Amino acid sequence: MKNLVAGHTYELSNFEKKDEKGQVLQFIHKEPIEEGSTELKTISDGTTNEEVLEALINRMNFLNGKFPCRENSIVITHLETALLWLEKRTNDRIKRNVEGKNEK
């Protein structure tokens, strides 16, 4: 994995053809509209942590259906737990009316 833009853009290595350019994973990138502002503007569109976790959960469930094992089930549980905590964080931010803003 290469970090192309800190915290936002990554190049993931291919599994078999490691010498070829990998897959780019782009997360949404937002910055304050001006210095000191809590309002954010989108610098580049992309996905979210939640979407990536949902894809991983789907993939692990698919693989576990073909090759079931305890380890796969544990991975699924931990991925689902991570997703639940991210969703809780978002819901808490919505309730406090700070979601999408540069506020704690």
mmCIF file of C-alpha atoms in Angstrom:
data_model
loop_
_atom_site.group_PDB
_atom_site.id
_atom_site.type_symbol
_atom_site.label_atom_id
_atom_site.label_comp_id
_atom_site.label_asym_id
_atom_site.label_seq_id
_atom_site.Cartn_x
_atom_site.Cartn_y
_atom_site.Cartn_z
ATOM 1 C CA MET A 1 0.000 0.000 0.000
ATOM 2 C CA LYS A 2 1.175 3.494 -0.882
ATOM 3 C CA ASN A 3 -0.321 6.597 0.674
ATOM 4 C CA LEU A 4 -0.693 9.037 -2.237
ATOM 5 C CA VAL A 5 -2.585 11.840 -0.431
ATOM 6 C CA ALA A 6 -2.315 11.637 3.354
ATOM 7 C CA GLY A 7 -5.499 10.171 4.788
ATOM 8 C CA HIS A 8 -7.394 10.308 1.493
ATOM 9 C CA THR A 9 -5.862 8.459 -1.468
ATOM 10 C CA TYR A 10 -4.132 5.098 -1.468
ATOM 11 C CA GLU A 11 -2.670 2.797 -4.077
ATOM 12 C CA LEU A 12 -3.299 -0.813 -3.092
ATOM 13 C CA SER A 13 -0.965 -3.472 -4.458
ATOM 14 C CA ASN A 14 -2.269 -6.123 -6.808
ATOM 15 C CA PHE A 15 -2.058 -9.610 -5.311
ATOM 16 C CA GLU A 16 -0.466 -11.406 -8.260
ATOM 17 C CA LYS A 17 1.015 -8.725 -10.522
ATOM 18 C CA LYS A 18 2.763 -6.678 -7.842
ATOM 19 C CA ASP A 19 5.003 -4.971 -10.407
ATOM 20 C CA GLU A 20 1.968 -3.393 -12.132
ATOM 21 C CA LYS A 21 0.225 -0.257 -10.933
ATOM 22 C CA GLY A 22 -2.245 -1.166 -8.186
ATOM 23 C CA GLN A 23 -5.808 -0.168 -7.434
ATOM 24 C CA VAL A 24 -6.537 3.377 -6.268
ATOM 25 C CA LEU A 25 -8.756 3.804 -3.224
ATOM 26 C CA GLN A 26 -10.048 7.383 -2.958
ATOM 27 C CA PHE A 27 -11.819 8.622 0.170
ATOM 28 C CA ILE A 28 -13.823 11.820 0.222
ATOM 29 C CA HIS A 29 -11.559 14.776 1.007
ATOM 30 C CA LYS A 30 -13.001 17.863 2.651
ATOM 31 C CA GLU A 31 -11.302 20.976 3.984
ATOM 32 C CA PRO A 32 -12.620 24.116 5.727
ATOM 33 C CA ILE A 33 -13.926 26.666 3.214
ATOM 34 C CA GLU A 34 -11.579 29.217 4.797
ATOM 35 C CA GLU A 35 -9.149 29.453 7.713
ATOM 36 C CA GLY A 36 -10.982 28.979 11.026
ATOM 37 C CA SER A 37 -14.307 28.052 9.419
ATOM 38 C CA THR A 38 -16.298 25.024 10.564
ATOM 39 C CA GLU A 39 -17.996 24.763 7.139
ATOM 40 C CA LEU A 40 -16.361 22.266 4.788
ATOM 41 C CA LYS A 41 -15.959 22.107 1.013
ATOM 42 C CA THR A 42 -15.241 18.964 -0.982
ATOM 43 C CA ILE A 43 -11.733 18.898 -2.421
ATOM 44 C CA SER A 44 -12.218 15.510 -4.114
ATOM 45 C CA ASP A 45 -15.094 13.071 -4.011
ATOM 46 C CA GLY A 46 -14.571 9.536 -2.883
ATOM 47 C CA THR A 47 -15.854 6.772 -0.696
ATOM 48 C CA THR A 48 -16.148 6.455 3.092
ATOM 49 C CA ASN A 49 -14.758 4.125 5.726
ATOM 50 C CA GLU A 50 -18.265 2.703 6.108
ATOM 51 C CA GLU A 51 -18.517 1.780 2.415
ATOM 52 C CA VAL A 52 -15.143 0.038 2.485
ATOM 53 C CA LEU A 53 -16.135 -1.921 5.609
ATOM 54 C CA GLU A 54 -19.438 -2.922 3.979
ATOM 55 C CA ALA A 55 -17.523 -4.213 0.939
ATOM 56 C CA LEU A 56 -15.130 -6.170 3.181
ATOM 57 C CA ILE A 57 -18.032 -7.632 5.180
ATOM 58 C CA ASN A 58 -19.748 -8.683 1.961
ATOM 59 C CA ARG A 59 -16.547 -10.249 0.626
ATOM 60 C CA MET A 60 -15.779 -12.096 3.855
ATOM 61 C CA ASN A 61 -19.345 -13.463 4.016
ATOM 62 C CA PHE A 62 -18.999 -14.628 0.404
ATOM 63 C CA LEU A 63 -15.656 -16.313 1.099
ATOM 64 C CA ASN A 64 -16.899 -17.800 4.357
ATOM 65 C CA GLY A 65 -19.773 -19.345 2.431
ATOM 66 C CA LYS A 66 -17.262 -21.112 0.174
ATOM 67 C CA PHE A 67 -14.559 -21.874 2.744
ATOM 68 C CA PRO A 68 -16.108 -21.542 6.209
ATOM 69 C CA CYS A 69 -13.787 -21.268 9.167
ATOM 70 C CA ARG A 70 -13.682 -19.805 12.644
ATOM 71 C CA GLU A 71 -11.155 -17.136 11.639
ATOM 72 C CA ASN A 72 -13.405 -15.805 8.858
ATOM 73 C CA SER A 73 -16.321 -15.596 11.291
ATOM 74 C CA ILE A 74 -14.188 -13.670 13.794
ATOM 75 C CA VAL A 75 -13.041 -11.261 11.061
ATOM 76 C CA ILE A 76 -16.681 -10.668 10.037
ATOM 77 C CA THR A 77 -17.654 -9.965 13.647
ATOM 78 C CA HIS A 78 -14.852 -7.433 14.075
ATOM 79 C CA LEU A 79 -15.595 -5.709 10.768
ATOM 80 C CA GLU A 80 -19.277 -5.460 11.747
ATOM 81 C CA THR A 81 -18.264 -4.057 15.134
ATOM 82 C CA ALA A 82 -16.081 -1.417 13.479
ATOM 83 C CA LEU A 83 -18.970 -0.463 11.196
ATOM 84 C CA LEU A 84 -21.346 -0.162 14.164
ATOM 85 C CA TRP A 85 -18.934 2.203 15.972
ATOM 86 C CA LEU A 86 -18.558 4.393 12.872
ATOM 87 C CA GLU A 87 -22.352 4.524 12.480
ATOM 88 C CA LYS A 88 -22.708 5.422 16.171
ATOM 89 C CA ARG A 89 -20.186 8.240 15.731
ATOM 90 C CA THR A 90 -22.116 9.593 12.735
ATOM 91 C CA ASN A 91 -25.458 9.388 14.563
ATOM 92 C CA ASP A 92 -23.976 11.181 17.586
ATOM 93 C CA ARG A 93 -22.615 13.928 15.317
ATOM 94 C CA ILE A 94 -26.020 14.281 13.616
ATOM 95 C CA LYS A 95 -27.734 14.640 17.015
ATOM 96 C CA ARG A 96 -25.232 17.353 17.999
ATOM 97 C CA ASN A 97 -25.693 19.079 14.620
ATOM 98 C CA VAL A 98 -21.957 18.899 13.820
ATOM 99 C CA GLU A 99 -22.013 16.221 11.097
ATOM 100 C CA GLY A 100 -20.235 17.521 7.994
ATOM 101 C CA LYS A 101 -18.613 20.319 9.958
ATOM 102 C CA ASN A 102 -15.088 20.837 11.228
ATOM 103 C CA GLU A 103 -16.189 20.509 14.865
ATOM 104 C CA LYS A 104 -15.690 17.880 17.571
#
